[in-house]
Amino acid sequence: GENVEQHPSTLSVQEGDSAVIKCTYSDSASNYFPWYKQELGKRPQLIIDIRSNVGEKKDQRIAVTLNKTAKHFSLHITETQPEDSAVYFCAAGSSNTGKLIFGQGTTLQVKP
Amino acid sequence: EAGVAQSPRYKIIEKRQSVAFWCNPISGHATLYWYQQILGQGPKLLIQFQNNGVVDDSQLPKDRFSAERLKGVDSTLKIQPAKLEDSAVYLCASSPSGKSYEQYFGPGTRLTVT
């Protein structure tokens, strides 16, 4: 069935360093790839997304890249800050139906 | 703009009991989703509504789970009877018409089955 693999499961970086989280998906029909940030005990919040007709998108310190041929996409956070510490989820799905398959999550810890 | 509301926030029940969760989506949002998030995993879609009709319930364990969205606004998700493996956070999300991909999540209901 449809599947999204996310790596690494945990990531620890020093404040100011960059962090990269990678995901691969199985459904070649997927055309929408959002990233969610979930702080402990809080709701998932959309931080950035990318459509299949775009290879890269940037919003301040975060960026997402997409390689449709290889079916993988990545989240890049530069100049990390302690408030970036959270669980990050990637997802892949359809912008038409809204159906999303989520990855297993990456726990990011930014050490001051 | 008020966000997605859910209640209760926490629920503890014994196995074989029944439980119901309630969700009020963002006003005007046509699409509503229920997800199950087991500790340490990503959200898993249980059911998707478009107004008051079911779009996708392929991953809903229909022998014990049921959901409805009467009048195309609020929704309830019920589990009867509950099993230990149903312990999870149940998240409701909604999205506006024409933007089904833009999902806004509620705070979730944390269910513990003992």
Coordinates of N, CA and C in Angstrom, one line a residue:
Chain A
G1 N 0.8 -1.2 0.0 CA 0.0 0.0 0.0 C 0.8 1.3 0.0
E2 N 0.2 2.4 0.0 CA 0.9 3.7 0.0 C 1.7 3.8 1.3
N3 N 2.9 4.4 1.2 CA 3.8 4.4 2.4 C 4.7 5.7 2.3
V4 N 5.0 6.2 3.4 CA 6.0 7.3 3.5 C 7.0 7.0 4.6
E5 N 8.3 6.9 4.2 CA 9.3 6.6 5.1 C 10.1 7.9 5.5
Q6 N 10.3 8.1 6.8 CA 11.0 9.4 7.2 C 12.2 9.1 8.0
H7 N 13.3 9.8 7.8 CA 14.5 9.6 8.5 C 15.2 10.9 8.7
P8 N 16.0 11.1 9.8 CA 16.1 10.1 10.9 C 14.9 10.2 11.9
S9 N 14.8 9.2 12.8 CA 13.7 9.3 13.8 C 14.0 10.3 14.9
T10 N 15.3 10.5 15.2 CA 15.7 11.5 16.1 C 16.9 12.3 15.6
L11 N 17.0 13.6 15.9 CA 18.1 14.4 15.4 C 18.4 15.4 16.4
S12 N 19.7 15.5 16.8 CA 20.1 16.5 17.8 C 21.2 17.4 17.2
V13 N 21.0 18.7 17.2 CA 22.0 19.6 16.6 C 22.2 20.7 17.6
Q14 N 23.3 21.4 17.4 CA 23.7 22.6 18.2 C 23.0 23.8 17.6
E15 N 22.6 24.7 18.5 CA 22.0 25.9 18.1 C 22.8 26.6 17.0
G16 N 22.2 27.0 15.9 CA 22.9 27.7 14.9 C 23.3 26.8 13.7
D17 N 23.3 25.4 14.0 CA 23.6 24.5 13.0 C 22.4 24.3 12.1
S18 N 22.6 23.5 11.0 CA 21.5 23.2 10.1 C 21.0 21.8 10.4
A19 N 19.7 21.6 10.1 CA 19.1 20.2 10.3 C 18.4 19.8 9.0
V20 N 18.5 18.6 8.6 CA 17.9 18.0 7.4 C 17.1 16.8 7.7
I21 N 15.9 16.7 7.3 CA 15.0 15.6 7.5 C 14.6 15.1 6.1
K22 N 14.7 13.8 5.9 CA 14.4 13.2 4.5 C 13.2 12.3 4.6
C23 N 12.4 12.3 3.5 CA 11.3 11.4 3.3 C 11.2 10.8 1.9
T24 N 10.8 9.6 1.9 CA 10.5 9.0 0.6 C 9.1 8.5 0.5
Y25 N 8.5 8.5 -0.6 CA 7.1 8.1 -0.8 C 7.0 7.0 -1.8
S26 N 5.9 6.3 -1.8 CA 5.7 5.2 -2.7 C 4.7 5.4 -3.8
D27 N 3.7 6.3 -3.6 CA 2.7 6.5 -4.6 C 3.1 7.6 -5.6
S28 N 3.4 7.2 -6.8 CA 3.9 8.1 -7.8 C 2.8 9.2 -8.2
A29 N 1.6 8.9 -7.8 CA 0.5 9.9 -8.1 C 0.5 11.0 -7.1
S30 N 1.2 11.0 -6.0 CA 1.3 12.0 -5.0 C 1.7 13.3 -5.7
N31 N 1.1 14.4 -5.4 CA 1.5 15.7 -5.9 C 1.5 16.8 -4.9
Y32 N 1.4 16.5 -3.6 CA 1.4 17.5 -2.6 C 2.2 17.0 -1.4
F33 N 3.1 17.8 -0.9 CA 4.0 17.3 0.1 C 4.2 18.4 1.2
P34 N 3.4 18.3 2.3 CA 3.5 19.2 3.4 C 4.4 18.7 4.5
W35 N 4.8 19.7 5.3 CA 5.6 19.4 6.5 C 4.9 20.0 7.7
Y36 N 4.7 19.2 8.8 CA 4.1 19.7 10.0 C 5.0 19.7 11.1
K37 N 4.9 20.6 12.0 CA 5.6 20.7 13.3 C 4.7 20.4 14.4
Q38 N 5.0 19.5 15.3 CA 4.2 19.2 16.5 C 5.0 19.3 17.7
E39 N 4.7 20.3 18.5 CA 5.3 20.5 19.8 C 4.6 19.6 20.8
L40 N 5.3 19.3 21.9 CA 4.8 18.3 22.9 C 3.4 18.6 23.4
G41 N 2.5 17.7 23.2 CA 1.1 17.9 23.6 C 0.3 18.9 22.8
K42 N 0.8 19.4 21.7 CA 0.1 20.4 20.9 C -0.4 19.7 19.6
R43 N -1.1 20.5 18.8 CA -1.6 20.0 17.5 C -0.5 20.2 16.4
P44 N -0.6 19.3 15.4 CA 0.4 19.5 14.3 C 0.0 20.8 13.6
Q45 N 1.1 21.5 13.2 CA 0.9 22.8 12.5 C 1.7 22.8 11.2
L46 N 1.1 23.2 10.1 CA 1.7 23.2 8.8 C 2.8 24.3 8.8
I47 N 4.0 24.0 8.4 CA 5.1 25.0 8.4 C 5.5 25.3 7.0
I48 N 5.4 24.3 6.1 CA 5.7 24.6 4.7 C 5.2 23.4 3.8
D49 N 4.9 23.7 2.6 CA 4.5 22.6 1.7 C 5.0 22.9 0.3
I50 N 5.0 21.9 -0.5 CA 5.5 22.0 -1.9 C 4.6 21.1 -2.8
R51 N 4.4 21.6 -4.0 CA 3.6 20.9 -5.0 C 4.6 20.2 -6.0
S52 N 4.1 19.2 -6.7 CA 4.9 18.4 -7.5 C 5.5 19.1 -8.7
N53 N 5.0 20.3 -9.1 CA 5.5 21.1 -10.2 C 6.6 22.0 -9.8
V54 N 7.0 21.9 -8.5 CA 8.1 22.8 -8.0 C 9.2 21.9 -7.4
G55 N 10.4 22.3 -7.6 CA 11.6 21.5 -7.1 C 12.0 22.0 -5.8
E56 N 11.8 23.3 -5.5 CA 12.3 23.8 -4.2 C 11.4 25.0 -3.8
K57 N 11.3 25.1 -2.5 CA 10.5 26.2 -1.9 C 11.2 26.7 -0.6
K58 N 11.3 28.0 -0.4 CA 11.9 28.5 0.8 C 11.1 29.5 1.5
D59 N 11.1 29.5 2.9 CA 10.4 30.4 3.7 C 11.3 30.8 4.9
Q60 N 12.0 31.8 4.8 CA 12.9 32.3 5.8 C 14.0 31.2 6.1
R61 N 13.9 30.6 7.3 CA 15.0 29.6 7.6 C 14.6 28.2 7.2
I62 N 13.5 28.0 6.7 CA 13.1 26.6 6.3 C 13.0 26.5 4.8
A63 N 13.3 25.4 4.3 CA 13.2 25.1 2.8 C 12.9 23.7 2.6
V64 N 12.2 23.4 1.5 CA 11.9 22.0 1.2 C 12.3 21.8 -0.3
T65 N 12.8 20.6 -0.5 CA 13.2 20.2 -1.9 C 12.5 18.9 -2.2
L66 N 12.2 18.8 -3.5 CA 11.5 17.6 -4.0 C 12.2 17.0 -5.2
N67 N 12.4 15.7 -5.2 CA 12.9 15.0 -6.4 C 11.8 14.0 -6.8
K68 N 11.0 14.3 -7.8 CA 9.9 13.5 -8.1 C 10.4 12.2 -8.8
T69 N 11.5 12.2 -9.5 CA 12.0 11.0 -10.1 C 12.4 10.0 -9.1
A70 N 13.0 10.4 -8.0 CA 13.5 9.5 -7.0 C 12.4 9.3 -5.9
K71 N 11.4 10.1 -6.0 CA 10.3 10.1 -5.0 C 10.8 10.3 -3.6
H72 N 11.5 11.4 -3.5 CA 11.9 11.8 -2.1 C 11.9 13.3 -2.0
F73 N 11.7 13.8 -0.8 CA 11.7 15.2 -0.5 C 12.3 15.4 0.9
S74 N 12.8 16.6 1.1 CA 13.6 16.9 2.3 C 13.2 18.3 2.9
L75 N 13.3 18.4 4.2 CA 13.1 19.6 4.9 C 14.5 20.1 5.4
H76 N 14.8 21.3 5.2 CA 16.1 21.9 5.6 C 15.8 23.1 6.5
I77 N 16.3 23.1 7.7 CA 16.2 24.2 8.7 C 17.6 24.7 8.9
T78 N 17.8 26.0 8.6 CA 19.1 26.6 8.8 C 19.1 27.5 10.1
E79 N 20.2 27.7 10.6 CA 20.4 28.6 11.8 C 19.4 28.2 12.9
T80 N 19.4 26.9 13.3 CA 18.4 26.4 14.2 C 18.4 27.1 15.5
Q81 N 17.3 27.2 16.1 CA 17.1 27.8 17.4 C 16.4 26.8 18.4
P82 N 16.5 27.0 19.7 CA 15.9 26.1 20.6 C 14.4 25.9 20.4
E83 N 13.7 27.0 20.0 CA 12.3 26.9 19.7 C 11.9 26.0 18.5
D84 N 13.0 25.6 17.7 CA 12.7 24.7 16.6 C 12.6 23.3 17.1
S85 N 12.9 23.0 18.4 CA 12.8 21.7 19.0 C 11.3 21.2 19.0
A86 N 11.1 20.1 18.3 CA 9.7 19.6 18.2 C 9.8 18.3 17.4
V87 N 8.6 17.7 17.1 CA 8.5 16.5 16.2 C 8.1 17.1 14.9
Y88 N 8.8 16.7 13.8 CA 8.4 17.1 12.5 C 7.9 15.9 11.7
F89 N 6.8 16.1 11.0 CA 6.2 15.1 10.2 C 6.2 15.5 8.7
C90 N 6.6 14.6 7.8 CA 6.3 14.9 6.4 C 5.1 14.1 6.0
A91 N 4.5 14.5 4.9 CA 3.3 13.8 4.4 C 3.4 13.9 2.9
A92 N 2.7 12.9 2.3 CA 2.6 12.9 0.8 C 1.1 12.6 0.5
G93 N 0.6 13.3 -0.5 CA -0.8 13.0 -0.9 C -1.2 13.7 -2.1
S94 N -2.5 13.9 -2.2 CA -3.2 14.5 -3.3 C -3.7 15.9 -3.0
S95 N -3.4 16.9 -3.8 CA -3.9 18.2 -3.6 C -5.4 18.3 -4.0
N96 N -5.9 17.2 -4.7 CA -7.3 17.2 -5.2 C -8.2 16.6 -4.1
T97 N -7.8 15.5 -3.6 CA -8.7 14.8 -2.6 C -8.4 15.3 -1.2
G98 N -7.1 15.7 -0.9 CA -6.7 16.1 0.4 C -6.2 14.9 1.2
K99 N -6.2 13.7 0.7 CA -5.8 12.5 1.4 C -4.3 12.6 1.6
L100 N -3.8 12.4 2.8 CA -2.4 12.5 3.1 C -1.9 11.2 3.8
I101 N -0.7 10.8 3.5 CA -0.1 9.7 4.2 C 1.1 10.3 4.9
F102 N 1.2 10.1 6.3 CA 2.2 10.8 7.1 C 3.4 9.9 7.3
G103 N 4.6 10.4 7.4 CA 5.7 9.7 7.9 C 5.7 9.5 9.4
Q104 N 6.7 8.8 9.9 CA 6.7 8.4 11.3 C 7.1 9.5 12.2
G105 N 7.7 10.5 11.7 CA 8.1 11.7 12.5 C 9.6 11.7 12.9
T106 N 10.1 12.9 13.0 CA 11.5 13.1 13.5 C 11.5 14.0 14.7
T107 N 12.1 13.6 15.8 CA 12.2 14.4 16.9 C 13.5 15.2 16.8
L108 N 13.3 16.5 16.7 CA 14.5 17.4 16.6 C 14.7 18.1 17.9
Q109 N 16.0 18.0 18.4 CA 16.4 18.6 19.6 C 17.5 19.6 19.2
V110 N 17.3 20.9 19.5 CA 18.3 21.9 19.3 C 18.9 22.3 20.6
K111 N 20.1 22.0 20.8 CA 20.8 22.3 22.1 C 21.3 23.7 22.1
P112 N 21.0 24.5 23.2 CA 21.5 25.9 23.3 C 23.0 25.9 23.5
Chain B
E1 N -10.0 34.2 13.6 CA -10.7 33.0 13.2 C -10.5 31.9 14.2
A2 N -11.6 31.3 14.8 CA -11.5 30.2 15.8 C -11.0 29.0 15.1
G3 N -10.2 28.2 15.8 CA -9.6 27.0 15.3 C -10.6 25.8 15.4
V4 N -10.1 24.6 15.0 CA -10.8 23.4 15.2 C -10.9 23.1 16.7
A5 N -12.1 22.8 17.1 CA -12.4 22.5 18.5 C -12.7 21.0 18.7
Q6 N -12.1 20.4 19.8 CA -12.4 19.0 20.0 C -12.7 18.8 21.5
S7 N -13.5 17.8 21.8 CA -13.7 17.5 23.2 C -14.1 16.0 23.3
P8 N -13.8 15.4 24.5 CA -13.0 15.9 25.6 C -11.6 15.9 25.2
R9 N -10.7 16.5 26.0 CA -9.3 16.6 25.7 C -8.6 15.3 26.1
Y10 N -9.2 14.7 27.2 CA -8.6 13.4 27.7 C -9.8 12.5 28.1
K11 N -9.5 11.2 27.9 CA -10.5 10.2 28.3 C -9.8 8.9 28.7
I12 N -10.2 8.4 29.8 CA -9.7 7.1 30.2 C -10.9 6.2 30.4
I13 N -10.8 5.0 29.7 CA -11.9 4.0 29.8 C -11.3 2.6 30.0
E14 N -12.1 1.7 30.4 CA -11.7 0.3 30.4 C -12.0 -0.4 29.1
K15 N -11.3 -1.4 28.8 CA -11.5 -2.1 27.5 C -12.9 -2.7 27.5
R16 N -13.5 -2.7 26.3 CA -14.9 -3.2 26.1 C -15.9 -2.1 26.4
Q17 N -15.5 -0.9 26.9 CA -16.4 0.2 27.1 C -16.5 1.0 25.8
S18 N -17.5 1.9 25.7 CA -17.6 2.7 24.5 C -17.2 4.1 24.8
V19 N -16.9 4.9 23.8 CA -16.4 6.3 24.0 C -16.8 7.0 22.7
A20 N -17.0 8.3 22.9 CA -17.3 9.2 21.7 C -16.5 10.5 21.8
F21 N -16.1 10.9 20.7 CA -15.3 12.2 20.6 C -16.1 13.1 19.7
W22 N -15.9 14.4 20.0 CA -16.7 15.4 19.2 C -15.7 16.4 18.6
C23 N -16.0 16.9 17.4 CA -15.2 17.8 16.7 C -16.1 18.9 16.0
N24 N -15.6 20.1 16.2 CA -16.3 21.3 15.5 C -15.3 21.9 14.6
P25 N -15.4 21.8 13.3 CA -14.4 22.4 12.4 C -14.4 23.9 12.3
I26 N -13.5 24.4 11.7 CA -13.5 25.9 11.4 C -14.7 26.2 10.6
S27 N -15.3 27.3 10.9 CA -16.5 27.7 10.2 C -16.4 27.8 8.7
G28 N -17.2 27.1 8.0 CA -17.2 27.2 6.5 C -16.4 26.1 5.9
H29 N -15.6 25.4 6.7 CA -14.8 24.3 6.1 C -15.6 23.1 5.7
A30 N -15.5 22.7 4.5 CA -16.4 21.7 4.0 C -15.8 20.3 4.3
T31 N -14.5 20.2 4.3 CA -13.9 18.8 4.5 C -13.4 18.6 5.9
L32 N -13.7 17.5 6.5 CA -13.4 17.1 7.8 C -12.7 15.8 7.9
Y33 N -11.7 15.7 8.6 CA -10.9 14.4 8.8 C -10.8 14.0 10.2
W34 N -10.8 12.7 10.4 CA -10.4 12.1 11.7 C -9.2 11.3 11.5
Y35 N -8.2 11.5 12.4 CA -6.9 10.8 12.4 C -6.7 10.1 13.7
Q36 N -6.0 9.0 13.7 CA -5.5 8.3 14.9 C -4.0 8.5 14.9
Q37 N -3.5 9.0 16.1 CA -2.1 9.1 16.2 C -1.6 8.3 17.4
I38 N -1.0 7.2 17.1 CA -0.5 6.3 18.2 C 0.9 6.9 18.6
L39 N 1.2 6.8 19.9 CA 2.4 7.4 20.4 C 3.6 7.0 19.6
G40 N 4.4 8.1 19.2 CA 5.6 7.8 18.4 C 5.4 7.6 16.9
Q41 N 4.2 7.8 16.5 CA 3.9 7.6 15.0 C 3.2 8.8 14.4
G42 N 3.2 8.8 13.1 CA 2.5 9.9 12.5 C 1.0 9.7 12.4
P43 N 0.2 10.7 12.2 CA -1.3 10.6 12.1 C -1.7 9.6 11.0
K44 N -2.7 8.8 11.3 CA -3.2 7.9 10.3 C -4.6 8.2 10.0
L45 N -5.0 8.5 8.8 CA -6.4 8.8 8.4 C -7.3 7.7 8.7
L46 N -8.4 8.0 9.4 CA -9.5 7.1 9.7 C -10.6 7.3 8.7
I47 N -11.1 8.5 8.6 CA -12.2 8.8 7.8 C -12.2 10.3 7.3
Q48 N -12.7 10.5 6.1 CA -12.7 11.9 5.5 C -14.1 12.1 5.1
F49 N -14.7 13.3 5.5 CA -16.0 13.7 5.1 C -15.9 14.9 4.1
Q50 N -16.8 15.0 3.2 CA -17.0 16.2 2.4 C -18.4 16.6 2.6
N51 N -18.6 17.7 3.3 CA -19.9 18.1 3.8 C -20.4 17.0 4.7
N52 N -21.5 16.4 4.5 CA -22.0 15.3 5.3 C -21.8 13.9 4.7
G53 N -21.1 13.9 3.6 CA -20.9 12.6 2.9 C -19.5 12.1 3.2
V54 N -19.3 10.7 3.2 CA -18.0 10.1 3.4 C -17.3 10.0 2.1
V55 N -16.0 10.5 2.1 CA -15.2 10.4 0.9 C -14.3 9.2 1.0
D56 N -13.7 9.0 2.2 CA -12.8 7.9 2.3 C -12.9 7.3 3.7
D57 N -13.2 6.1 3.9 CA -13.2 5.4 5.2 C -12.5 4.1 5.1
S58 N -11.6 4.0 4.2 CA -11.0 2.7 3.9 C -10.1 2.2 5.1
Q59 N -9.7 3.1 6.0 CA -8.9 2.6 7.1 C -9.6 2.7 8.4
L60 N -10.9 2.8 8.3 CA -11.7 2.8 9.6 C -12.1 1.4 9.9
P61 N -11.7 0.9 11.1 CA -12.1 -0.4 11.6 C -13.6 -0.4 11.9
K62 N -14.4 -0.8 10.9 CA -15.8 -0.6 10.9 C -16.5 -1.5 11.9
D63 N -15.8 -2.5 12.3 CA -16.5 -3.4 13.3 C -16.6 -2.8 14.7
R64 N -15.8 -1.7 14.9 CA -15.9 -1.1 16.2 C -15.9 0.4 16.2
F65 N -15.5 1.0 15.1 CA -15.4 2.5 14.9 C -16.6 2.9 14.0
S66 N -17.2 4.1 14.4 CA -18.2 4.7 13.5 C -18.0 6.2 13.6
A67 N -18.4 6.9 12.6 CA -18.3 8.3 12.6 C -19.5 8.9 11.8
E68 N -19.9 10.1 12.2 CA -21.0 10.8 11.4 C -20.7 12.3 11.4
R69 N -21.3 12.9 10.5 CA -21.2 14.4 10.3 C -22.5 14.9 9.9
L70 N -23.5 14.9 10.8 CA -24.8 15.3 10.5 C -24.8 16.8 10.2
K71 N -25.6 17.2 9.2 CA -25.7 18.6 8.8 C -24.4 19.2 8.3
G72 N -23.4 18.4 8.1 CA -22.2 18.8 7.4 C -21.3 19.8 8.2
V73 N -21.5 19.8 9.6 CA -20.7 20.7 10.4 C -20.0 19.9 11.4
D74 N -20.5 19.7 12.6 CA -19.9 19.0 13.7 C -19.8 17.5 13.3
S75 N -18.9 16.8 14.0 CA -18.7 15.4 13.7 C -18.5 14.7 15.0
T76 N -18.9 13.4 15.1 CA -18.6 12.6 16.2 C -17.9 11.3 15.7
L77 N -17.0 10.8 16.5 CA -16.3 9.5 16.3 C -16.5 8.7 17.5
K78 N -17.0 7.4 17.2 CA -17.3 6.5 18.3 C -16.5 5.2 18.2
I79 N -16.2 4.7 19.4 CA -15.5 3.4 19.4 C -16.3 2.5 20.4
Q80 N -16.7 1.4 19.9 CA -17.6 0.5 20.7 C -17.4 -1.0 20.2
P81 N -16.8 -1.9 20.9 CA -16.2 -1.7 22.2 C -14.7 -1.4 22.0
A82 N -14.1 -0.6 23.0 CA -12.7 -0.2 22.9 C -11.8 -1.4 23.2
K83 N -10.6 -1.4 22.6 CA -9.6 -2.3 22.8 C -8.3 -1.6 23.3
L84 N -7.4 -2.3 24.0 CA -6.2 -1.7 24.5 C -5.5 -0.9 23.4
E85 N -5.4 -1.5 22.2 CA -4.7 -0.9 21.1 C -5.3 0.3 20.5
D86 N -6.5 0.7 21.0 CA -7.1 2.0 20.6 C -6.5 3.2 21.3
S87 N -5.7 2.9 22.3 CA -5.1 4.0 23.1 C -4.2 4.9 22.1
A88 N -4.6 6.1 22.0 CA -4.0 7.0 21.0 C -4.5 8.4 21.2
V89 N -4.0 9.3 20.4 CA -4.6 10.7 20.3 C -5.4 10.7 19.0
Y90 N -6.7 11.1 19.2 CA -7.6 11.2 18.0 C -7.7 12.7 17.6
L91 N -7.2 12.9 16.4 CA -7.1 14.3 15.9 C -8.2 14.5 14.8
C92 N -8.8 15.7 14.9 CA -9.7 16.1 13.9 C -9.1 17.3 13.1
A93 N -9.3 17.3 11.9 CA -8.8 18.4 11.0 C -9.9 18.8 10.0
S94 N -9.8 20.0 9.6 CA -10.7 20.5 8.6 C -10.0 21.3 7.5
S95 N -10.6 21.4 6.4 CA -9.9 22.2 5.3 C -11.0 22.9 4.5
P96 N -10.7 24.1 3.9 CA -11.7 24.9 3.2 C -12.0 24.3 1.9
S97 N -13.2 24.7 1.4 CA -13.6 24.3 0.0 C -12.6 24.7 -1.0
G98 N -12.3 23.7 -1.9 CA -11.3 24.0 -2.9 C -9.9 23.8 -2.5
K99 N -9.6 23.6 -1.2 CA -8.3 23.5 -0.7 C -8.2 22.3 0.2
S100 N -8.6 21.1 -0.2 CA -8.7 20.0 0.7 C -7.3 19.7 1.3
Y101 N -6.2 20.1 0.6 CA -4.9 19.8 1.1 C -4.5 20.6 2.3
E102 N -5.1 21.8 2.5 CA -4.8 22.7 3.5 C -5.5 22.3 4.8
Q103 N -4.9 21.4 5.6 CA -5.6 20.9 6.7 C -5.2 21.6 8.0
Y104 N -6.2 22.0 8.8 CA -5.9 22.6 10.1 C -6.4 21.6 11.2
F105 N -5.5 21.3 12.1 CA -5.7 20.3 13.1 C -6.3 20.9 14.4
G106 N -7.1 20.1 15.1 CA -7.6 20.4 16.4 C -6.6 20.0 17.4
P107 N -6.8 20.2 18.7 CA -5.9 19.8 19.8 C -5.8 18.4 20.1
G108 N -6.8 17.6 19.6 CA -6.8 16.2 19.8 C -7.5 15.7 21.1
T109 N -7.9 14.5 21.1 CA -8.4 13.8 22.3 C -7.5 12.7 22.6
R110 N -6.9 12.7 23.8 CA -6.0 11.6 24.2 C -6.8 10.5 24.9
L111 N -6.9 9.3 24.3 CA -7.7 8.2 24.8 C -6.7 7.2 25.4
T112 N -7.0 6.8 26.6 CA -6.3 5.7 27.3 C -7.3 4.6 27.6
V113 N -7.0 3.4 27.1 CA -7.8 2.3 27.3 C -7.1 1.3 28.3
T114 N -7.7 1.0 29.4 CA -7.0 0.2 30.4 C -7.6 -1.2 30.6

